[in-house]
Coordinates of C-alpha atoms in Angstrom, one line a residue:
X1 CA 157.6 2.6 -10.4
X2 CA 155.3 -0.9 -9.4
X3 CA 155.9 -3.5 -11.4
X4 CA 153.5 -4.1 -14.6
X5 CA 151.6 -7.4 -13.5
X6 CA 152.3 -9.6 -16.4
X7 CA 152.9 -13.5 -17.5
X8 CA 155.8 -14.3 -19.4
X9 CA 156.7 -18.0 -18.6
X10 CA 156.1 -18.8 -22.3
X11 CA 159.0 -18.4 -24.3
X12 CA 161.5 -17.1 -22.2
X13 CA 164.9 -19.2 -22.5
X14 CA 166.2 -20.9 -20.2
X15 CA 169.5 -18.7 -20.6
X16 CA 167.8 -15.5 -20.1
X17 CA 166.7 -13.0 -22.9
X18 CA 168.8 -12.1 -25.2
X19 CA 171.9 -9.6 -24.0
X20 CA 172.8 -6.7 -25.9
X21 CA 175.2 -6.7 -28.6
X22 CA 177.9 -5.0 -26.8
X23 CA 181.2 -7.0 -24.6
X24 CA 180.3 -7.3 -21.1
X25 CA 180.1 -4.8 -18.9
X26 CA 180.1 -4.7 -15.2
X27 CA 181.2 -4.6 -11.8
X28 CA 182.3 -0.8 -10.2
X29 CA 182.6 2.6 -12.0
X30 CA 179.8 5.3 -12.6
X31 CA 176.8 4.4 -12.5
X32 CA 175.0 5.6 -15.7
X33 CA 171.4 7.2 -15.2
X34 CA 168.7 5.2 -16.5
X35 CA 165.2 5.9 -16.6
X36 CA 164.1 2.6 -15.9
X37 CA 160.6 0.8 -15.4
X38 CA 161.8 -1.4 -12.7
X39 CA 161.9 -0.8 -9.0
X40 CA 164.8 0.2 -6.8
X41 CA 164.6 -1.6 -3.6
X42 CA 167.2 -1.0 -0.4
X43 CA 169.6 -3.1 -0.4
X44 CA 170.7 -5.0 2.7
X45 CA 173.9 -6.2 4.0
X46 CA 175.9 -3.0 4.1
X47 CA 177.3 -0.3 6.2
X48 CA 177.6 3.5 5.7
X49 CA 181.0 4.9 5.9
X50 CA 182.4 8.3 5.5
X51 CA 181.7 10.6 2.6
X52 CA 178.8 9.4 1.2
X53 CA 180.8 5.7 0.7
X54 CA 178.9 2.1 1.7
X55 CA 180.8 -0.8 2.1
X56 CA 178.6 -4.3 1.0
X57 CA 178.8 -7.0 2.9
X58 CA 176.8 -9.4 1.2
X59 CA 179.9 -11.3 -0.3
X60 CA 183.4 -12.0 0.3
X61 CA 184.6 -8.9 -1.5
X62 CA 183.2 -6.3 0.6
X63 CA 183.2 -3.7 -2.2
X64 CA 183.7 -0.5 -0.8
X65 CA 181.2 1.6 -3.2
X66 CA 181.4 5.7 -3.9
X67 CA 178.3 7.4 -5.1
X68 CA 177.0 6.9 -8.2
X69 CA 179.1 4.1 -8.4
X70 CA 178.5 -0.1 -8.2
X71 CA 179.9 -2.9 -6.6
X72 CA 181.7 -5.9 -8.8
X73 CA 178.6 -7.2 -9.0
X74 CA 177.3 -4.5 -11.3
X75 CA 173.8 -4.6 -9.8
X76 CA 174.1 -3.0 -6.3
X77 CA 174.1 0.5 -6.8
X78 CA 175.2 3.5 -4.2
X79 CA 173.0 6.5 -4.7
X80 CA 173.9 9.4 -2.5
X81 CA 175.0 7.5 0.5
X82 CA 172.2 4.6 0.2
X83 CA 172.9 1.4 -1.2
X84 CA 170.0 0.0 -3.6
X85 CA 169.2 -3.1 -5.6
X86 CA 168.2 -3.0 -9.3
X87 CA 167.6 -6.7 -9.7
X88 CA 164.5 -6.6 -7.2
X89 CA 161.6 -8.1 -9.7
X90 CA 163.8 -7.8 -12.5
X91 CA 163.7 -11.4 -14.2
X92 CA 165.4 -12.1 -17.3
X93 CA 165.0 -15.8 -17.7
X94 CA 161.7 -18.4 -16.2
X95 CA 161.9 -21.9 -16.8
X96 CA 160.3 -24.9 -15.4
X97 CA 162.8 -27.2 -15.4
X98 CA 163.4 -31.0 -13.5
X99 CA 164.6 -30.4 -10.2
X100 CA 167.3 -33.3 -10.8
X101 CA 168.6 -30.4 -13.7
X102 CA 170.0 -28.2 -11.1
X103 CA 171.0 -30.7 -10.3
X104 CA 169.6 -31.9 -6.7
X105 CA 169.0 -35.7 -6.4
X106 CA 168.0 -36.2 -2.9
X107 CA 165.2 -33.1 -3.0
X108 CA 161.7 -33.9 -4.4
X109 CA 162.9 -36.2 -7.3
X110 CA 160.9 -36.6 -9.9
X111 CA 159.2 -33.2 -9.8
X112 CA 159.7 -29.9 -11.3
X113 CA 161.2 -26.4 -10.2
X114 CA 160.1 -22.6 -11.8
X115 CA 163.9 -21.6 -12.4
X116 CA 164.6 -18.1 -12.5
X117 CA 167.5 -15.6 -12.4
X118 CA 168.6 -11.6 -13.0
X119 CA 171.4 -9.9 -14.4
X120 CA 175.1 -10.3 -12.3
X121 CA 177.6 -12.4 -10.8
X122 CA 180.3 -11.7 -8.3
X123 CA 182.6 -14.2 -9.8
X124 CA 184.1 -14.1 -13.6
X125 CA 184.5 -17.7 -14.2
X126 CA 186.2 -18.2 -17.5
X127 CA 184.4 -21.5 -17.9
X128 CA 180.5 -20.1 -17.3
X129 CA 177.7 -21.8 -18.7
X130 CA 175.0 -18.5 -18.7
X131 CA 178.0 -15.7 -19.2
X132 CA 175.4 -14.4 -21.5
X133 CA 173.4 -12.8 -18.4
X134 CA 176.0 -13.6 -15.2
X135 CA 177.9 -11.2 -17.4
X136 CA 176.2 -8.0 -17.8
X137 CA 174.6 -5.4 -16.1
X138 CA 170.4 -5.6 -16.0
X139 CA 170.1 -3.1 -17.8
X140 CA 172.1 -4.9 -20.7
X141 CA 169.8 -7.9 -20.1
X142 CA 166.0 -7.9 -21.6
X143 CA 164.2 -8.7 -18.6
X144 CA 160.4 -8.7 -17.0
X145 CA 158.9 -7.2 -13.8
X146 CA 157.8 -9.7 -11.5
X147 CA 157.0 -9.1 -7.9
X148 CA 157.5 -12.1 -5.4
X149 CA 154.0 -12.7 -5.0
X150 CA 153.8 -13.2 -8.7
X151 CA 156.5 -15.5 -8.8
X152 CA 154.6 -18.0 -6.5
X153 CA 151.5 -17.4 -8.5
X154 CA 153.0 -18.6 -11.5
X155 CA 155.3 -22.1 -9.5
X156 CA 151.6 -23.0 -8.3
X157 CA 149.6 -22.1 -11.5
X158 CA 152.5 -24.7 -13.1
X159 CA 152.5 -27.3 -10.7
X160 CA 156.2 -26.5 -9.3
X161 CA 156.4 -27.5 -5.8
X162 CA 159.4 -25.0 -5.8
X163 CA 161.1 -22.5 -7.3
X164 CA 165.1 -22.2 -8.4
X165 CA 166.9 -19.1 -8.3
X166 CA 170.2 -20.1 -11.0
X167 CA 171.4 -19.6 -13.7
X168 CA 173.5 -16.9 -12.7
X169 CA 174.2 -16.1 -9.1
X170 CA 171.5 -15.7 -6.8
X171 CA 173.8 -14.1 -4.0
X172 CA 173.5 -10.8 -6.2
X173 CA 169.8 -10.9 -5.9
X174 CA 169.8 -11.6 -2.4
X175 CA 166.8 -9.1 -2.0
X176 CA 164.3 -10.4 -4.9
X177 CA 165.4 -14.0 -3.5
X178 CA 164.6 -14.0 0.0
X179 CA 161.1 -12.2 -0.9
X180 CA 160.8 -14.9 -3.4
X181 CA 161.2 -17.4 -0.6
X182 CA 158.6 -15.8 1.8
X183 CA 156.0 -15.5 -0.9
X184 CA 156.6 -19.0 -2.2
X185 CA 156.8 -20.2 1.4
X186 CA 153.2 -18.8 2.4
X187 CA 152.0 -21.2 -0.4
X188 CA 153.8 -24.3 0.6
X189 CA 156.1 -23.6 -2.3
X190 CA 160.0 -24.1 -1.5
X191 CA 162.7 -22.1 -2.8
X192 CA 166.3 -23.9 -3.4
X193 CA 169.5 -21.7 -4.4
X194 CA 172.1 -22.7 -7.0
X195 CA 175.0 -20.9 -5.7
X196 CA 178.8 -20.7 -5.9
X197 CA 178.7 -20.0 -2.5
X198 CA 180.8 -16.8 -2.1
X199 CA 178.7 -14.9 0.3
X200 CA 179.0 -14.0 4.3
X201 CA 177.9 -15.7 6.8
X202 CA 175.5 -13.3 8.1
X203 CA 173.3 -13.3 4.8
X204 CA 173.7 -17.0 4.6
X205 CA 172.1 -17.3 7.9
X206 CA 169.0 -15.4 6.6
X207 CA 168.4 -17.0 3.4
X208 CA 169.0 -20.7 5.6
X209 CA 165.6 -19.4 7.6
X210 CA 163.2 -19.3 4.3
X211 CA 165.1 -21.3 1.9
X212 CA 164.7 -25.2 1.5
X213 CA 168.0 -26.7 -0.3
X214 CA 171.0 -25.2 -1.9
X215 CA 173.4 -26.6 -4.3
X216 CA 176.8 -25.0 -4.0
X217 CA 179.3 -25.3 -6.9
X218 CA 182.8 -25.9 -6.0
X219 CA 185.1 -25.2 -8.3
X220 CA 187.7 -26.5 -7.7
X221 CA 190.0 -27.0 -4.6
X222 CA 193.1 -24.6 -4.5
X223 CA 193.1 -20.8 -4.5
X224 CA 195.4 -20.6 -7.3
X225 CA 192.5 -22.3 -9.6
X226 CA 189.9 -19.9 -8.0
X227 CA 192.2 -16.7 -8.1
X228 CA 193.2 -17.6 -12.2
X229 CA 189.7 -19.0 -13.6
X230 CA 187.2 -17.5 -11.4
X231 CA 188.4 -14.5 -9.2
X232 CA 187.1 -15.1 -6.3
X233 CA 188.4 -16.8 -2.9
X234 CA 188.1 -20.9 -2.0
X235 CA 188.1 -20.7 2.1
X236 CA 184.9 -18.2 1.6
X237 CA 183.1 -21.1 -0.1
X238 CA 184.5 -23.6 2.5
X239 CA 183.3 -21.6 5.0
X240 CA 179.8 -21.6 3.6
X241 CA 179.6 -24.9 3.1
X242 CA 180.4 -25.4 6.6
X243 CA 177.9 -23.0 8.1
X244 CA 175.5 -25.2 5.7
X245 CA 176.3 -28.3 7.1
X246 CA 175.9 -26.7 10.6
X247 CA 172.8 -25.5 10.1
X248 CA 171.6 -28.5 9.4
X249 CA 170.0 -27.3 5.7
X250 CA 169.9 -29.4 2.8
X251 CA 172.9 -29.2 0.3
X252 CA 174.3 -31.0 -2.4
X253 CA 177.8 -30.3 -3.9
X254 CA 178.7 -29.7 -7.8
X255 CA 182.4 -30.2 -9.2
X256 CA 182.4 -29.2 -13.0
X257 CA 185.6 -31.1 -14.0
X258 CA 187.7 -29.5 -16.7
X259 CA 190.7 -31.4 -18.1
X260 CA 194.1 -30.3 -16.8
X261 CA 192.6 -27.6 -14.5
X262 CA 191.3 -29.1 -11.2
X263 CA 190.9 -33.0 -12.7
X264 CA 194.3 -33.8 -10.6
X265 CA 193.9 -37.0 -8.2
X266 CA 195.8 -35.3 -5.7
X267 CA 193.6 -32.7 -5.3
X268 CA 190.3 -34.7 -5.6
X269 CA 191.5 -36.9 -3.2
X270 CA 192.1 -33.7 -0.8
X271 CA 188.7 -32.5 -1.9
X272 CA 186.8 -35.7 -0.9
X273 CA 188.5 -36.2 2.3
X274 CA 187.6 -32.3 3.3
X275 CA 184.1 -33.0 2.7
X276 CA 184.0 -36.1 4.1
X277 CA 185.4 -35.0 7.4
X278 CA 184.4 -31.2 7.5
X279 CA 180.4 -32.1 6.1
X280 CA 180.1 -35.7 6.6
X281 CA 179.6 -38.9 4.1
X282 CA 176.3 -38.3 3.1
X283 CA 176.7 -35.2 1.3
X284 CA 175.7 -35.4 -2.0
X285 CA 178.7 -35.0 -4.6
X286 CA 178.5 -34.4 -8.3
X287 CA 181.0 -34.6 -10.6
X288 CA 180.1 -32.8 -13.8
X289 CA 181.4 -32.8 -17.4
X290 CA 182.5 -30.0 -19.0
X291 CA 182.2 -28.9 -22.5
X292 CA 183.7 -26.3 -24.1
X293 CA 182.4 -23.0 -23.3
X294 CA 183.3 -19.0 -22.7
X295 CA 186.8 -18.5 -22.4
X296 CA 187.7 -21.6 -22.3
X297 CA 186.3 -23.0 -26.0
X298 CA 190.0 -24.2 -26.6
X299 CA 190.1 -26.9 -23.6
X300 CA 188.2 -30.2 -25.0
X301 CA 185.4 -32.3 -22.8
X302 CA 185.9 -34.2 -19.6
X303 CA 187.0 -37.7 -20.5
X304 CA 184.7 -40.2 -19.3
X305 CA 187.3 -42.0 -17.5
X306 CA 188.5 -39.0 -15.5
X307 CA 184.4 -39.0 -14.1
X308 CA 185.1 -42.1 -13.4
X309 CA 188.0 -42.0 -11.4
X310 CA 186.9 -38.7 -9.6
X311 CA 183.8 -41.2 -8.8
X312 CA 186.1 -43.8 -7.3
X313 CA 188.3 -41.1 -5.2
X314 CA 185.3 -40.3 -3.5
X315 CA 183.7 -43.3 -2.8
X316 CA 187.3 -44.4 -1.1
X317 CA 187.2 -40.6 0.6
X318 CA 184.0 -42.7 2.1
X319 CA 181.4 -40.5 0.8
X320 CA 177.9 -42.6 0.4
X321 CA 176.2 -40.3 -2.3
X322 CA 178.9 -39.9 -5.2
X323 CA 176.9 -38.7 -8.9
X324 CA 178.4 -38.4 -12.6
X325 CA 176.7 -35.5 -14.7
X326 CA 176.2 -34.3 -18.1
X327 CA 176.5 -38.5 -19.1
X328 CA 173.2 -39.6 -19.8
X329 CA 172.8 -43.2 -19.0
X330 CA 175.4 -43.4 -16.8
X331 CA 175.2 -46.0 -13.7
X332 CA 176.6 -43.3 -11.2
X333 CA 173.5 -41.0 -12.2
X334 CA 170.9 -43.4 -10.1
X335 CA 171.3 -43.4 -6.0
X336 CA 172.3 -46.8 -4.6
X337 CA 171.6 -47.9 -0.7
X338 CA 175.4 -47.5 1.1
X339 CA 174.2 -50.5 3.3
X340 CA 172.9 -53.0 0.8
X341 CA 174.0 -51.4 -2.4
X342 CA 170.1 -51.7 -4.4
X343 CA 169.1 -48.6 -6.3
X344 CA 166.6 -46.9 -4.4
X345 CA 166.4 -44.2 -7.3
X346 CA 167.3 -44.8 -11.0
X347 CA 167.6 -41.9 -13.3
X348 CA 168.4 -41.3 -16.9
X349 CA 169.2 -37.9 -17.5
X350 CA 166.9 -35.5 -15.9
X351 CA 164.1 -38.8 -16.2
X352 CA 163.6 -40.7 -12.5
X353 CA 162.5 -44.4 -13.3
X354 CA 161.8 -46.8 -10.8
X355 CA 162.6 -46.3 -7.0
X356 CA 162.7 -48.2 -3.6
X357 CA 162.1 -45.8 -1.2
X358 CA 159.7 -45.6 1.8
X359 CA 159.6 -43.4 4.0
X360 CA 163.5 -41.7 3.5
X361 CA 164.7 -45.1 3.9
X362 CA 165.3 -48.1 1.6
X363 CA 162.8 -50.4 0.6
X364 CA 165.4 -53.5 0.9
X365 CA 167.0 -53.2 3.8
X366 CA 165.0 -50.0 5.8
X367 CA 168.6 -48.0 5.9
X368 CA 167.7 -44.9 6.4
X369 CA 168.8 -42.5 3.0
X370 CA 169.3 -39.1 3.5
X371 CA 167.6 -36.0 1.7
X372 CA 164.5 -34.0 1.1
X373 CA 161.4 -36.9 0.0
X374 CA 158.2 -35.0 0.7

């Protein structure tokens, strides 16, 4: 069935529509018919096999999928030997939020993105911020039909010079992303992913062709801490990040610090060094706060002092770009010059204040800073 043409953008929350009242419920088993008013698209990034079977290869996991049945992801569907989407136009949160909330700080500061998600995730982190939609199947989720070339018309109708696919995981709705992309891109609109980066490099390599900037959230820097608190795989993400790096697209990095659980020095200091000799000092870095949420209500908020010294560990790793987050106010949320050390951006919170930069370089001493400007 099309998709009803509709506006929505006012009030939709940021954390998606409100989820049924039921526990989660996703990832493979049978597939429960549903009459549904939303499209079913073909799916890409998979291979027949044998017996009416598909194996997905748009993530890490390469579900091997029967009929009638879904992949972890709970929203890539095998229906008599053909693999389908059912997040294609299927939003179920809009938002225009400050592109520095993602948070990217060397793309387009000071101006806005239309943020946007679906149902799904093909990671269970215990710690998740929007478990209320990551979660759940779509059709758990309350959610609106909006075609790609709707999504554009409502980023430019707002004055968003991009749009954001978050919230949850966009690698799910790799489809409804990538047409998102095009669309926005035939309207000088840019598209920017916010990712934990647990997808194959083959898919990565077509989103790199129409997308602008991703953020990647690492989190953390052993497989033990990814295998116990997210269940997924670390060298997958290092391996994105790498293919990122290579390709020579715009990324920035976020560490969501929690106390006791990938805080350790030894680990950050192994972390900074990685980055800084696999993806180069001038990688953005943010470290993030936590606070208390999902599974993990019972572990308190990042100290202050342990931002701080994950702040210092990578400015001695020799990284040049080295944020704090979820500290309003906080020195280390303005970007300083590495050469002359003058604050070429200041922020406060999501609010960008004064700058000295011309031309992607610095207004005091013409060193050139890295990122996205214009």
């Amino acid at each position: 069935m099309a998709c009803e043409r509709r506006s929505f953008l006012k009030g939709v929350a940021a954390a998606g529509l409100a989820a049924a009242a039921a526990p989660p419920c996703r990832g493979a088993g049978e597939a429960p018919e549903e009459a549904s008013p939303f499209p079913v698209k073909p799916a890409r990034h998979f291979v027949a096999l044998p017996e009416k079977k598909v194996r997905c290869e748009l993530c890490p996991r390469k579900c091997e999928v029967a009929d009638r049945e879904r992949g972890y992801c709970g929203v890539r569907e095998n229906r008599d030997g053909a693999y389908v989407t059912l997040v294609w136009g299927r939003a179920c949160s809009l938002n225009i939020d400050p592109i520095e909330k993602k948070p990217l700080f060397h793309f387009l500061p000071g101006t806005t993105a239309l943020s946007t998600a679906t149902a799904g995730c093909n990671m269970e982190c215990k710690f998740c911020q929007n478990w209320e939609i990551s979660q759940f199947r779509p059709e758990q989720i309350e959610a609106r039909c909006i075609p790609p070339a709707q999504m554009a018309e409502i980023a430019a109708a707002r004055g968003a010079p991009a749009i954001a696919y978050t919230y949850s995981e966009p690698v799910v709705f790799f489809e409804y992303m990538y047409d998102c992309a095009v669309a926005g891109n035939a309207r000088k609109i840019r598209s920017v992913m916010i990712s934990n980066g647990y997808i194959l490099e083959p898919a990565l390599a077509e989103l790199c062709d129409v997308l602008a900037a991703v953020k990647i959230d690492l989190k953390g820097f052993t497989e033990k801490f990814y295998k116990e608190y997210t269940k997924g795989e670390l060298a997958p993400v290092l391996a994105a990040l790498k293919y990122l790096a290579k390709r020579r697209m715009w990324f920035e990095i976020v560490v969501l610090l929690i106390p006791s659980l990938n805080d350790g020095a030894a680990e950050l200091t192994e972390m900074c060094a990685w980055i800084a000799g696999e993806l180069g000092p001038d990688v953005p870095l943010h470290f993030s706060r936590y606070h208390p949420m999902y599974k993990l209500k019972n572990i308190p908020p990042t100290p202050l002092l342990s931002l701080e010294r994950a702040h210092a560990i990578a400015k001695k790793a020799g990284l040049n770009y080295v944020y704090l987050g979820n500290v309003s106010g906080h020195a280390a949320e303005s970007t300083y010059c590495p050469k002359c050390g003058k604050v070429v951006i200041a922020r406060y919170g999501y609010r960008v204040g004064a700058r000295a930069l011309a031309g992607g370089k610095c207004a005091g001493c013409g060193a050139p800073i890295p990122g996205v400007w214009e």
